[in-house]
mmCIF file with all atom_site columns, N, CA and C in Angstrom:
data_model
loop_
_atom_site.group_PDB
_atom_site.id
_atom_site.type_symbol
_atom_site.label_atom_id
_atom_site.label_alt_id
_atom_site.label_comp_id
_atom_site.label_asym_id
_atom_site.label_entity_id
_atom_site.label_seq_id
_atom_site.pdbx_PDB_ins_code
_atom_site.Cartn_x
_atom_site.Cartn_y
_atom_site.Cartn_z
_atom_site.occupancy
_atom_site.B_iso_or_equiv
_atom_site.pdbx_formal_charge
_atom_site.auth_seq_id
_atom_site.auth_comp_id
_atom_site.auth_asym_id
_atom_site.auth_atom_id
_atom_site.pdbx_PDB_model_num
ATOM 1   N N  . UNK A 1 1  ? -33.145 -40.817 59.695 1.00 61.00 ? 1034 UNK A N  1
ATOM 2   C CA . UNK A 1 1  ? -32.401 -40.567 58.484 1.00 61.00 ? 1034 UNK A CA 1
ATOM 3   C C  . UNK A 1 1  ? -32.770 -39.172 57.991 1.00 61.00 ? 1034 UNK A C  1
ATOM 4   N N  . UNK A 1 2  ? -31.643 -38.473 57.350 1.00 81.00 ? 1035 UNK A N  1
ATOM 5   C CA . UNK A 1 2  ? -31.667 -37.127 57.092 1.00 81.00 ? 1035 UNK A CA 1
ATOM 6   C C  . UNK A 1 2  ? -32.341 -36.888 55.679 1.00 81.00 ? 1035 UNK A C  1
ATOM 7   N N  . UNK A 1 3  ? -33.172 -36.291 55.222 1.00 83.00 ? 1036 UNK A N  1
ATOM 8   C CA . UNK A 1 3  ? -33.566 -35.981 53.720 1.00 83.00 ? 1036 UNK A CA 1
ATOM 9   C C  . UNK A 1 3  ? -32.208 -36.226 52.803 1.00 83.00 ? 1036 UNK A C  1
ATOM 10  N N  . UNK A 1 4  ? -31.350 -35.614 53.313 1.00 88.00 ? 1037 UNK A N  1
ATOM 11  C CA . UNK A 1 4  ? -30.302 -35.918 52.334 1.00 88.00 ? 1037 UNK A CA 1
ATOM 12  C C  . UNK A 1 4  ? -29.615 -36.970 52.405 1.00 88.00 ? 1037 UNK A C  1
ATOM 13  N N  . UNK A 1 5  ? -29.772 -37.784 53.325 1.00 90.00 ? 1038 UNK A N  1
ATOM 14  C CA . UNK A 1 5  ? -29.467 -39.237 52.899 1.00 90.00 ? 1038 UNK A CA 1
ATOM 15  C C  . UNK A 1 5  ? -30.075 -39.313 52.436 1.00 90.00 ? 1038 UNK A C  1
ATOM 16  N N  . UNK A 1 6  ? -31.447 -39.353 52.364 1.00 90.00 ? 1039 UNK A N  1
ATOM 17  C CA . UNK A 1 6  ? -32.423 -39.711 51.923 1.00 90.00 ? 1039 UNK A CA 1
ATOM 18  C C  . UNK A 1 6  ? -32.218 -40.019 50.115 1.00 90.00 ? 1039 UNK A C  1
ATOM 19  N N  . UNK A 1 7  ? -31.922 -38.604 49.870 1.00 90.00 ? 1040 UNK A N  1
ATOM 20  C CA . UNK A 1 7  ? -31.658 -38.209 48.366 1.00 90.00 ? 1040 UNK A CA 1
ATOM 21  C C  . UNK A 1 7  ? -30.857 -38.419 47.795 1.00 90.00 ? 1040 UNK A C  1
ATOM 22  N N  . UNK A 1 8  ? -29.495 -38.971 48.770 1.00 93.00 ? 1041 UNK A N  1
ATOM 23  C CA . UNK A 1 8  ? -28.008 -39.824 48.081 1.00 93.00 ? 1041 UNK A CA 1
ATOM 24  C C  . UNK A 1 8  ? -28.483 -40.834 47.830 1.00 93.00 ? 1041 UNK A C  1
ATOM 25  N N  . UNK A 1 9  ? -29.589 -41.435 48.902 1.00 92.00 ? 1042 UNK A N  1
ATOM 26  C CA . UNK A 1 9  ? -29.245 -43.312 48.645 1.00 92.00 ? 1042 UNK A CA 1
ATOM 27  C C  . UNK A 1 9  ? -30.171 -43.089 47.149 1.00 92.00 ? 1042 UNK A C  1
ATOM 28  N N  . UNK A 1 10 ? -31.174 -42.113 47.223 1.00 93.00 ? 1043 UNK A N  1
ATOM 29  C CA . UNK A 1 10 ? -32.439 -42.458 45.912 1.00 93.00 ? 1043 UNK A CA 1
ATOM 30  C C  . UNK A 1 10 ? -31.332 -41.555 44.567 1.00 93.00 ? 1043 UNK A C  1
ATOM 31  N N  . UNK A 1 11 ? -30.369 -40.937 44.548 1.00 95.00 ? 1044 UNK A N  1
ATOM 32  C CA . UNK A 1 11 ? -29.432 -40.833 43.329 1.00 95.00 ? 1044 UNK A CA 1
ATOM 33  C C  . UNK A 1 11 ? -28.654 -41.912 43.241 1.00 95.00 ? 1044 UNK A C  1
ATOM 34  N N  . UNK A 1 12 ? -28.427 -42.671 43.779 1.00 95.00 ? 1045 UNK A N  1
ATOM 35  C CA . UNK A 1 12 ? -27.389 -44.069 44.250 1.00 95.00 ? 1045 UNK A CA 1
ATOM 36  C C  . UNK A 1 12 ? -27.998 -45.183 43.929 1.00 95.00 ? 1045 UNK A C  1
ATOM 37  N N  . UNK A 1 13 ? -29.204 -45.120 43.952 1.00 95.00 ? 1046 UNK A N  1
ATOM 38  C CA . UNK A 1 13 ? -30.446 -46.370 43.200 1.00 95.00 ? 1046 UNK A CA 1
ATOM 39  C C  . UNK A 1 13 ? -30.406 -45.804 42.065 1.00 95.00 ? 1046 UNK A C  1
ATOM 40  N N  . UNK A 1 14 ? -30.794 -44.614 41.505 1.00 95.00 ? 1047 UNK A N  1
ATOM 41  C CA . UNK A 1 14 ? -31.077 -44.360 40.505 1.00 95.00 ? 1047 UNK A CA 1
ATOM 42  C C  . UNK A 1 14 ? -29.832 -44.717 39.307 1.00 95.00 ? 1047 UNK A C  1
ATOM 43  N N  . UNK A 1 15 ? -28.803 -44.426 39.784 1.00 96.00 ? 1048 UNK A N  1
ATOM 44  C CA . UNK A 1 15 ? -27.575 -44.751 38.885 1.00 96.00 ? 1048 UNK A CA 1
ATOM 45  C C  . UNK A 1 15 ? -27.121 -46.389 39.026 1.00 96.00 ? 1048 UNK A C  1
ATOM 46  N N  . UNK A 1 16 ? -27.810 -47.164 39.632 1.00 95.00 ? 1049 UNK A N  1
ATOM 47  C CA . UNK A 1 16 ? -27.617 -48.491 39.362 1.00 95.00 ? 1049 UNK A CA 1
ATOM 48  C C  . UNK A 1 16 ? -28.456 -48.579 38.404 1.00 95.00 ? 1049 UNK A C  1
ATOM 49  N N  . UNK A 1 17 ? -29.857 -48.149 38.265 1.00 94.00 ? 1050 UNK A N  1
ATOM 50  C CA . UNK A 1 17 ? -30.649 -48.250 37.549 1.00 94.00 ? 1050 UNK A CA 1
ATOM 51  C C  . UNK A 1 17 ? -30.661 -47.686 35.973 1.00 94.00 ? 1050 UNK A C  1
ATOM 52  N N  . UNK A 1 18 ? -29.706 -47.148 36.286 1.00 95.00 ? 1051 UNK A N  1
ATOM 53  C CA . UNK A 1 18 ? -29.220 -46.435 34.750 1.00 95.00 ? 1051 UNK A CA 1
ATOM 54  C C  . UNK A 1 18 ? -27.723 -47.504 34.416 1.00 95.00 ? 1051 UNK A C  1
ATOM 55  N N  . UNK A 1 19 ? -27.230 -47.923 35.074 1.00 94.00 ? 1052 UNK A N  1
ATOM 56  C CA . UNK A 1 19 ? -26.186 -48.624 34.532 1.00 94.00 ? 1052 UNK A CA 1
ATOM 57  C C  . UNK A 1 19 ? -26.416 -50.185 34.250 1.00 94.00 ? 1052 UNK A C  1
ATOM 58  N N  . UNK A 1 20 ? -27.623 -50.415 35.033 1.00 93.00 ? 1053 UNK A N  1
ATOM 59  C CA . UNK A 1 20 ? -28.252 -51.929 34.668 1.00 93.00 ? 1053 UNK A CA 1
ATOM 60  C C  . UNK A 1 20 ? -28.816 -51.705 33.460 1.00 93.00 ? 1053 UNK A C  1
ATOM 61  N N  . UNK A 1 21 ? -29.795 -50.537 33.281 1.00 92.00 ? 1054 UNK A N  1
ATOM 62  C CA . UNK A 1 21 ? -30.217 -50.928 31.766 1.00 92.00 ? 1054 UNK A CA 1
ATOM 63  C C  . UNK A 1 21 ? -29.241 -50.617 30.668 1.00 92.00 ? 1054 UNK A C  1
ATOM 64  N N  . UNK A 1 22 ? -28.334 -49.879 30.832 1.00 92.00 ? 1055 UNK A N  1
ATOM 65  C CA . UNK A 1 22 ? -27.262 -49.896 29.998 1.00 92.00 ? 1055 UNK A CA 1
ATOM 66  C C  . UNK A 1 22 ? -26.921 -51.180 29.284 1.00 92.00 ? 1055 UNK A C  1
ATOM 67  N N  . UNK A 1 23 ? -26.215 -52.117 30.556 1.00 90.00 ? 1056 UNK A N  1
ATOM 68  C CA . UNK A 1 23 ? -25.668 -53.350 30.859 1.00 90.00 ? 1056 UNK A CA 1
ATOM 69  C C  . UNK A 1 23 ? -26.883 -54.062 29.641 1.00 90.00 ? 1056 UNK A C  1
ATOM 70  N N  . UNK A 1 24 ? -27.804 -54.008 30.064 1.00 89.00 ? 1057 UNK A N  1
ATOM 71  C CA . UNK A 1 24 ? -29.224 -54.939 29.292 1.00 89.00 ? 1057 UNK A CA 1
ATOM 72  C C  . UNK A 1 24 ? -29.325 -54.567 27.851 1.00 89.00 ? 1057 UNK A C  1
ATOM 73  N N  . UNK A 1 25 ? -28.957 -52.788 27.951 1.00 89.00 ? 1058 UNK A N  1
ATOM 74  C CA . UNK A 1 25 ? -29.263 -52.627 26.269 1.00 89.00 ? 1058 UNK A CA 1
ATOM 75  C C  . UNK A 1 25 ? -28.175 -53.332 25.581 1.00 89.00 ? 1058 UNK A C  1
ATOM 76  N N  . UNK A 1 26 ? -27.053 -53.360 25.635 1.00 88.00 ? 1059 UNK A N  1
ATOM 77  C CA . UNK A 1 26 ? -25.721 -53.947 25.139 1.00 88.00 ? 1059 UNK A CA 1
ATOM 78  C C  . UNK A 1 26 ? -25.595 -55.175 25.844 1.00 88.00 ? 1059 UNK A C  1
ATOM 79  N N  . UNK A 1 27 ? -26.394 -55.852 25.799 1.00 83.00 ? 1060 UNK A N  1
ATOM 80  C CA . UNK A 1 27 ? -26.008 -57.653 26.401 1.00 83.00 ? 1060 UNK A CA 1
ATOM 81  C C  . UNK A 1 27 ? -25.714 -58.468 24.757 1.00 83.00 ? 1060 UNK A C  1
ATOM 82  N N  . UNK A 1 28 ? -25.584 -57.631 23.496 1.00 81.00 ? 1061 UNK A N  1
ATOM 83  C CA . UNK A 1 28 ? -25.212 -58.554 22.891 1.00 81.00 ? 1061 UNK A CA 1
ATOM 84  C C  . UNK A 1 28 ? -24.021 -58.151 22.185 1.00 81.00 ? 1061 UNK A C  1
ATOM 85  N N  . UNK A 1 29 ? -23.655 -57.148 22.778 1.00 85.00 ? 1062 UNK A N  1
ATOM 86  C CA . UNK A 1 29 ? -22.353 -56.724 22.394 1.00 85.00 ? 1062 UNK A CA 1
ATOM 87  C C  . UNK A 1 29 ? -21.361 -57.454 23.595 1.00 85.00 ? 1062 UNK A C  1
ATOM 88  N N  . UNK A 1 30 ? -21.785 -57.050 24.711 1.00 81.00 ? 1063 UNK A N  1
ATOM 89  C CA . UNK A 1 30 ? -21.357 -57.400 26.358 1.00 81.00 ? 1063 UNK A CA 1
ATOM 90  C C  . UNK A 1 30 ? -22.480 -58.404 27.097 1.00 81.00 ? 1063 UNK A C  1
ATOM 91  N N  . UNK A 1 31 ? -22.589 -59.685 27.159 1.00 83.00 ? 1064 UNK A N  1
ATOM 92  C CA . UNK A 1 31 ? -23.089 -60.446 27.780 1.00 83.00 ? 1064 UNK A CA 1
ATOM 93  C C  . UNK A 1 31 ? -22.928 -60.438 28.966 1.00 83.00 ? 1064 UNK A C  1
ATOM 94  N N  . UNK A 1 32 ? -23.802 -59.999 29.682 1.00 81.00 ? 1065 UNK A N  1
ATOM 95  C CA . UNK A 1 32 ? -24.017 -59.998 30.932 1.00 81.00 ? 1065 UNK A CA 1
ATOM 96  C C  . UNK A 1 32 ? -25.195 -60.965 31.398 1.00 81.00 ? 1065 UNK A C  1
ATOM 97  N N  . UNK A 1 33 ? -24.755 -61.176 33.059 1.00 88.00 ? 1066 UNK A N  1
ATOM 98  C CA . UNK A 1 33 ? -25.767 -62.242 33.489 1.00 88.00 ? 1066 UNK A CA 1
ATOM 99  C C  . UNK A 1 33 ? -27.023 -61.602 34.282 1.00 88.00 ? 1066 UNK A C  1
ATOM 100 N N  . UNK A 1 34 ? -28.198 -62.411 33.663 1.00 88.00 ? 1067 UNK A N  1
ATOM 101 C CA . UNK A 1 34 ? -29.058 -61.408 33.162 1.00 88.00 ? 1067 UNK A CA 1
ATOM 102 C C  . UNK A 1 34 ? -29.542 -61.871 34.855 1.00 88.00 ? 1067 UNK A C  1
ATOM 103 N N  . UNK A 1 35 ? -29.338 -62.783 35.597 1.00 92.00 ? 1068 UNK A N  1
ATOM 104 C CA . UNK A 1 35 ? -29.896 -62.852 36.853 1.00 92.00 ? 1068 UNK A CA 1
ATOM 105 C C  . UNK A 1 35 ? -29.468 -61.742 38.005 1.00 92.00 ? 1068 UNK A C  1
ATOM 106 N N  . UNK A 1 36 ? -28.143 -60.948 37.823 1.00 93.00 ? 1069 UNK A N  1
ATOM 107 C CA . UNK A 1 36 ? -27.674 -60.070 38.204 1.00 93.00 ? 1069 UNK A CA 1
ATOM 108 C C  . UNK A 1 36 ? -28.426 -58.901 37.832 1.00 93.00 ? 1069 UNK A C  1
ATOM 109 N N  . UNK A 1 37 ? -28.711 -58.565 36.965 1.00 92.00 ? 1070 UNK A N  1
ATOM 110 C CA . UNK A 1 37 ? -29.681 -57.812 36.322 1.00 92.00 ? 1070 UNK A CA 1
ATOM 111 C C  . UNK A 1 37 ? -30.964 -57.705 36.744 1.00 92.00 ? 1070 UNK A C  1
ATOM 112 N N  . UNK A 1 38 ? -31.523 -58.361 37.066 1.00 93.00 ? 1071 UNK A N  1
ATOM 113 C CA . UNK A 1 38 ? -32.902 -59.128 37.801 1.00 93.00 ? 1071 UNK A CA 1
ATOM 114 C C  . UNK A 1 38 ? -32.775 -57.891 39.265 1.00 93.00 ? 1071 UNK A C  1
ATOM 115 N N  . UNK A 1 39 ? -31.520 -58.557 39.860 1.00 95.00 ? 1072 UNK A N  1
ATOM 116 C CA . UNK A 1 39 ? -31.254 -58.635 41.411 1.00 95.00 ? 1072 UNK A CA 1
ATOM 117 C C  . UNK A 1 39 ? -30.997 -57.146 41.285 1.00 95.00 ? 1072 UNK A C  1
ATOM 118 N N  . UNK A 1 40 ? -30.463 -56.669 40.399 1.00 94.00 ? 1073 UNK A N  1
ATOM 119 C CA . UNK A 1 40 ? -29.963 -54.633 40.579 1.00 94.00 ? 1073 UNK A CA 1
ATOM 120 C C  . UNK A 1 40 ? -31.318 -53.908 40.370 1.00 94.00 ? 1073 UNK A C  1
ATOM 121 N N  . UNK A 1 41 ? -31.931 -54.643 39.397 1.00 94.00 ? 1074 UNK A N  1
ATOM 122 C CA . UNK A 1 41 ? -33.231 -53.764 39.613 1.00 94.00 ? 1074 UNK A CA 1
ATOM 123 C C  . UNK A 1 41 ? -34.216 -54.019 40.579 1.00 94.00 ? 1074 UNK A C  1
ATOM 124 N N  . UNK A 1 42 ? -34.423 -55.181 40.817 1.00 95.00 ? 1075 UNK A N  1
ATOM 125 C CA . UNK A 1 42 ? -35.408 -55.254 42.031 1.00 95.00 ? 1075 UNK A CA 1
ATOM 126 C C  . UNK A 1 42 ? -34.657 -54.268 43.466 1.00 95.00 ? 1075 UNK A C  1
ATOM 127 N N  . UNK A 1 43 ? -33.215 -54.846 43.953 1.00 95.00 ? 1076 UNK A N  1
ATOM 128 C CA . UNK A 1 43 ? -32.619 -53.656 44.936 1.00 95.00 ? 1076 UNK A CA 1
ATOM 129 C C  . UNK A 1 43 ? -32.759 -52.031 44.891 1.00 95.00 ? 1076 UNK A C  1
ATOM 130 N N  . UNK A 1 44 ? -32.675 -51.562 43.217 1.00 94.00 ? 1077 UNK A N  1
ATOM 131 C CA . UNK A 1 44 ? -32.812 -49.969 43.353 1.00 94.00 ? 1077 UNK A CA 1
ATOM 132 C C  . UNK A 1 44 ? -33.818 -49.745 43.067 1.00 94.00 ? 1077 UNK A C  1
ATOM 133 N N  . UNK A 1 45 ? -35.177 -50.585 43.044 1.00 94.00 ? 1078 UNK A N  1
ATOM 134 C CA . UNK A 1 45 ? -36.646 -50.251 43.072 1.00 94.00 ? 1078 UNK A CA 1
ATOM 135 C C  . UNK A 1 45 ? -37.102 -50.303 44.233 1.00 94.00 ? 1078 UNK A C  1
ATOM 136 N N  . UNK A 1 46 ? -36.148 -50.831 45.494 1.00 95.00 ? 1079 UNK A N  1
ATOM 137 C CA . UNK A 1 46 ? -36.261 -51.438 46.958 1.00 95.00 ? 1079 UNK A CA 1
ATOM 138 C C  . UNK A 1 46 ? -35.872 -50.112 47.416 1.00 95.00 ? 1079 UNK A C  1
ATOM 139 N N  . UNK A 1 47 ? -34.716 -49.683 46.831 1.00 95.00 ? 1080 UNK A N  1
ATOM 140 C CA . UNK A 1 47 ? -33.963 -48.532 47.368 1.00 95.00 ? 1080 UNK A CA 1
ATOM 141 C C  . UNK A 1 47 ? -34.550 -47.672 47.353 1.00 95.00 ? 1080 UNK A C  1
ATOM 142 N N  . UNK A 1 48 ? -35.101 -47.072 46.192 1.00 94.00 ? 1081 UNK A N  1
ATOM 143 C CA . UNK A 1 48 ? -35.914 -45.690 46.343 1.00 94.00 ? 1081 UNK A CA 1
ATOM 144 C C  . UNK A 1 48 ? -37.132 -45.648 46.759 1.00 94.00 ? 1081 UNK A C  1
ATOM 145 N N  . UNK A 1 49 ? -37.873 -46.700 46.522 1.00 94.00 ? 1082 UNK A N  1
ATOM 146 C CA . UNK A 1 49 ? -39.130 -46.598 47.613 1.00 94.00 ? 1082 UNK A CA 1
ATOM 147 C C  . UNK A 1 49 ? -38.797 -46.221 49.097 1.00 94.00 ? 1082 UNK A C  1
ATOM 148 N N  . UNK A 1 50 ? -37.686 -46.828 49.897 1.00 94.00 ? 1083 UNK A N  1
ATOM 149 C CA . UNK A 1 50 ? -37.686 -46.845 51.066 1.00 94.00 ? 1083 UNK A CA 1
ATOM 150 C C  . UNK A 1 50 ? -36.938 -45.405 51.496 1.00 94.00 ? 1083 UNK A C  1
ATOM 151 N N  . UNK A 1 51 ? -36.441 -44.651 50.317 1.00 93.00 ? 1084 UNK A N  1
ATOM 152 C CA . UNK A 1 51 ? -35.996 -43.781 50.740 1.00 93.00 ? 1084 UNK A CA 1
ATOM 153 C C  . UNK A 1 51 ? -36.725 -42.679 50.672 1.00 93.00 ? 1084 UNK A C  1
ATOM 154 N N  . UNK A 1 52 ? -37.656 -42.487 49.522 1.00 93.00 ? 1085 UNK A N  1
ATOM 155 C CA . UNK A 1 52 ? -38.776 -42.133 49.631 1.00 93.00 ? 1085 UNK A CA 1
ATOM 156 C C  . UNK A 1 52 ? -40.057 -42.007 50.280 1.00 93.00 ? 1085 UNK A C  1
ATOM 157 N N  . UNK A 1 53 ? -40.314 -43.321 51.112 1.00 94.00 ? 1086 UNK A N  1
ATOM 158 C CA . UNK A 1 53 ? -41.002 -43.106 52.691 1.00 94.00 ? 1086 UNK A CA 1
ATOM 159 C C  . UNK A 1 53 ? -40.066 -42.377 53.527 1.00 94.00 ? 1086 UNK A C  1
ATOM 160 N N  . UNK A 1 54 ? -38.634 -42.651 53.806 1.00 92.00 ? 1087 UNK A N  1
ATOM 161 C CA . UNK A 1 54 ? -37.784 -41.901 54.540 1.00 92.00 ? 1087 UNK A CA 1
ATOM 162 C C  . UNK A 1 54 ? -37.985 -40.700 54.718 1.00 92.00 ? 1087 UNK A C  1
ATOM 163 N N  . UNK A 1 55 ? -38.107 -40.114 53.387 1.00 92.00 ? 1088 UNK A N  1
ATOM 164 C CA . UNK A 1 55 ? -38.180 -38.293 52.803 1.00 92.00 ? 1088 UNK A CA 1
ATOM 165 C C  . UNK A 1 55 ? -39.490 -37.754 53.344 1.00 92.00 ? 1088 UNK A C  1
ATOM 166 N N  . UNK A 1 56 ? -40.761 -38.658 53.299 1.00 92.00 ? 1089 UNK A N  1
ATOM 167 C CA . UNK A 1 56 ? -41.710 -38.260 53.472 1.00 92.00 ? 1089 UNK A CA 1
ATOM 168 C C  . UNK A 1 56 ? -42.238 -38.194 55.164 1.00 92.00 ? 1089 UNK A C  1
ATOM 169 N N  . UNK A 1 57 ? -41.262 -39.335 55.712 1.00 92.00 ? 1090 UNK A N  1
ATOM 170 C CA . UNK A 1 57 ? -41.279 -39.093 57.097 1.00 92.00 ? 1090 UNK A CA 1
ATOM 171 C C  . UNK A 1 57 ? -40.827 -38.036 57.934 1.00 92.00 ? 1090 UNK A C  1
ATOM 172 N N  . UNK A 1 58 ? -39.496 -37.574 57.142 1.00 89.00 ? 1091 UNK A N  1
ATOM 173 C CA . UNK A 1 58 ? -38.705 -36.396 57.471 1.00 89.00 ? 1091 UNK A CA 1
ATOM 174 C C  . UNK A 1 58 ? -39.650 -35.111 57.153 1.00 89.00 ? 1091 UNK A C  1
ATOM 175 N N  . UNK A 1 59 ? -40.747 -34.900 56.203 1.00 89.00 ? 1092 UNK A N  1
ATOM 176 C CA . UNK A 1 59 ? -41.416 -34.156 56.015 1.00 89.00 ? 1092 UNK A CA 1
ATOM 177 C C  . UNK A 1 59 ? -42.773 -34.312 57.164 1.00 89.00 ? 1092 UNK A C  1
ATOM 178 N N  . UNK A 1 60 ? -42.798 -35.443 56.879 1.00 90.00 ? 1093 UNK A N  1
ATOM 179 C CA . UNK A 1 60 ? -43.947 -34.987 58.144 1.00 90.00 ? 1093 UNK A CA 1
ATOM 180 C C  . UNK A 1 60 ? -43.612 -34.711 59.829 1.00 90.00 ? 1093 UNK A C  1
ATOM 181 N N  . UNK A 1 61 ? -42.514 -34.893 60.061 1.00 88.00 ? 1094 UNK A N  1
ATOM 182 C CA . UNK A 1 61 ? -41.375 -35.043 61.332 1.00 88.00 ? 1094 UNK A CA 1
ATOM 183 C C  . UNK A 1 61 ? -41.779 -33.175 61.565 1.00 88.00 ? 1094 UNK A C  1
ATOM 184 N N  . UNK A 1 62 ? -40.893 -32.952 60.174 1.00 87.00 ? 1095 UNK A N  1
ATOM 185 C CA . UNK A 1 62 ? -40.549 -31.195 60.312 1.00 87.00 ? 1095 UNK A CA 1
ATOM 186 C C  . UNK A 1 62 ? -42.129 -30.557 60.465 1.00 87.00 ? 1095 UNK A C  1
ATOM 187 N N  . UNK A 1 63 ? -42.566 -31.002 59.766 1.00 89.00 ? 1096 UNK A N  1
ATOM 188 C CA . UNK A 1 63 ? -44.207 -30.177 60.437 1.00 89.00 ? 1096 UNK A CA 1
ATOM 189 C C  . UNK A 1 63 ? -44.956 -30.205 61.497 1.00 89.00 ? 1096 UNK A C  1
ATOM 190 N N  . UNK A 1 64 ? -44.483 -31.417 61.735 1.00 90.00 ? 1097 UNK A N  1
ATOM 191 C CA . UNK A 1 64 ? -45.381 -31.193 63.243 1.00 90.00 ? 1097 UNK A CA 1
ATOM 192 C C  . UNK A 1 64 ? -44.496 -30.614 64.117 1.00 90.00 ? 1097 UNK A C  1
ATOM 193 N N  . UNK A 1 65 ? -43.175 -30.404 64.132 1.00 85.00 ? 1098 UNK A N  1
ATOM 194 C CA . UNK A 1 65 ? -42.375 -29.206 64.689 1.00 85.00 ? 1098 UNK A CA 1
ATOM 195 C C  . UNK A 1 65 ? -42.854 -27.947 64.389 1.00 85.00 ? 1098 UNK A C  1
ATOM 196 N N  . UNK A 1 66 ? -42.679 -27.831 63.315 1.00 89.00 ? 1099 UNK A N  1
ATOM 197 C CA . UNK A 1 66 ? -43.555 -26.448 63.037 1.00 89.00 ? 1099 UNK A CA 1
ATOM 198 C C  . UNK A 1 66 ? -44.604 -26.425 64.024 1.00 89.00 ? 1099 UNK A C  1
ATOM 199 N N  . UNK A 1 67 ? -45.660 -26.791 63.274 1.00 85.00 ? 1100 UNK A N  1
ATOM 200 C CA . UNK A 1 67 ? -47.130 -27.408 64.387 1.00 85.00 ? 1100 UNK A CA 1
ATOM 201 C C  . UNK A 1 67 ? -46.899 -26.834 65.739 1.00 85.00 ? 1100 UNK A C  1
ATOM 202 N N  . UNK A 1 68 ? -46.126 -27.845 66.659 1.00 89.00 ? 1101 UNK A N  1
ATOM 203 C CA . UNK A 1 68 ? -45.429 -27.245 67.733 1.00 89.00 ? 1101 UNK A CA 1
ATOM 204 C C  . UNK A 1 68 ? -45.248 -26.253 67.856 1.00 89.00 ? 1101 UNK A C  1
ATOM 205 N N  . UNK A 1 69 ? -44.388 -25.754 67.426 1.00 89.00 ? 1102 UNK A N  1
ATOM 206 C CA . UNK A 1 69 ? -43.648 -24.430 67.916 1.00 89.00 ? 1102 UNK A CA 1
ATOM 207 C C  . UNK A 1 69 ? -44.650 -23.058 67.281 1.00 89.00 ? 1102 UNK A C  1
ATOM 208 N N  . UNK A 1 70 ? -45.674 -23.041 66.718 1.00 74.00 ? 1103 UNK A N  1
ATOM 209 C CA . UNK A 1 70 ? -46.510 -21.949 66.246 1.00 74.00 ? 1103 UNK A CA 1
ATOM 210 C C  . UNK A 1 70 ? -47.556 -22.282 67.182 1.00 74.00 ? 1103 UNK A C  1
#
């Protein structure tokens, strides 16, 4: 996986994560089901961790190329 996937999927978690707590701050204007809520944040806390090892793999990938080639 490319850093910049990397960095779509972790802006792509991040904006679930901004629209779930939205959803939560206004649950009594807009009732929402709060088990759905549960499930979006545990997924985009899933999401950016893993994309975040991703990023860091891609960083250590590119250095030992470097490494290599010097």
């Amino acid at each position: 996986m490319s850093t910049i996937a990397s960095l779509t999927g972790m802006q792509s978690a991040a904006m679930l994560l901004d629209r779930t707590a939205a959803q939560t701050a206004n649950f009594a204007a807009a009732p929402t089901d709060l088990a759905e809520q549960v499930a979006n944040l545990a997924s985009a806390t899933v999401a950016i961790n893993a994309n975040v090892v991703a990023v860091h793999a891609d960083e250590d990938t590119q250095q030992s190329l470097i490494d290599v080639i010097a």
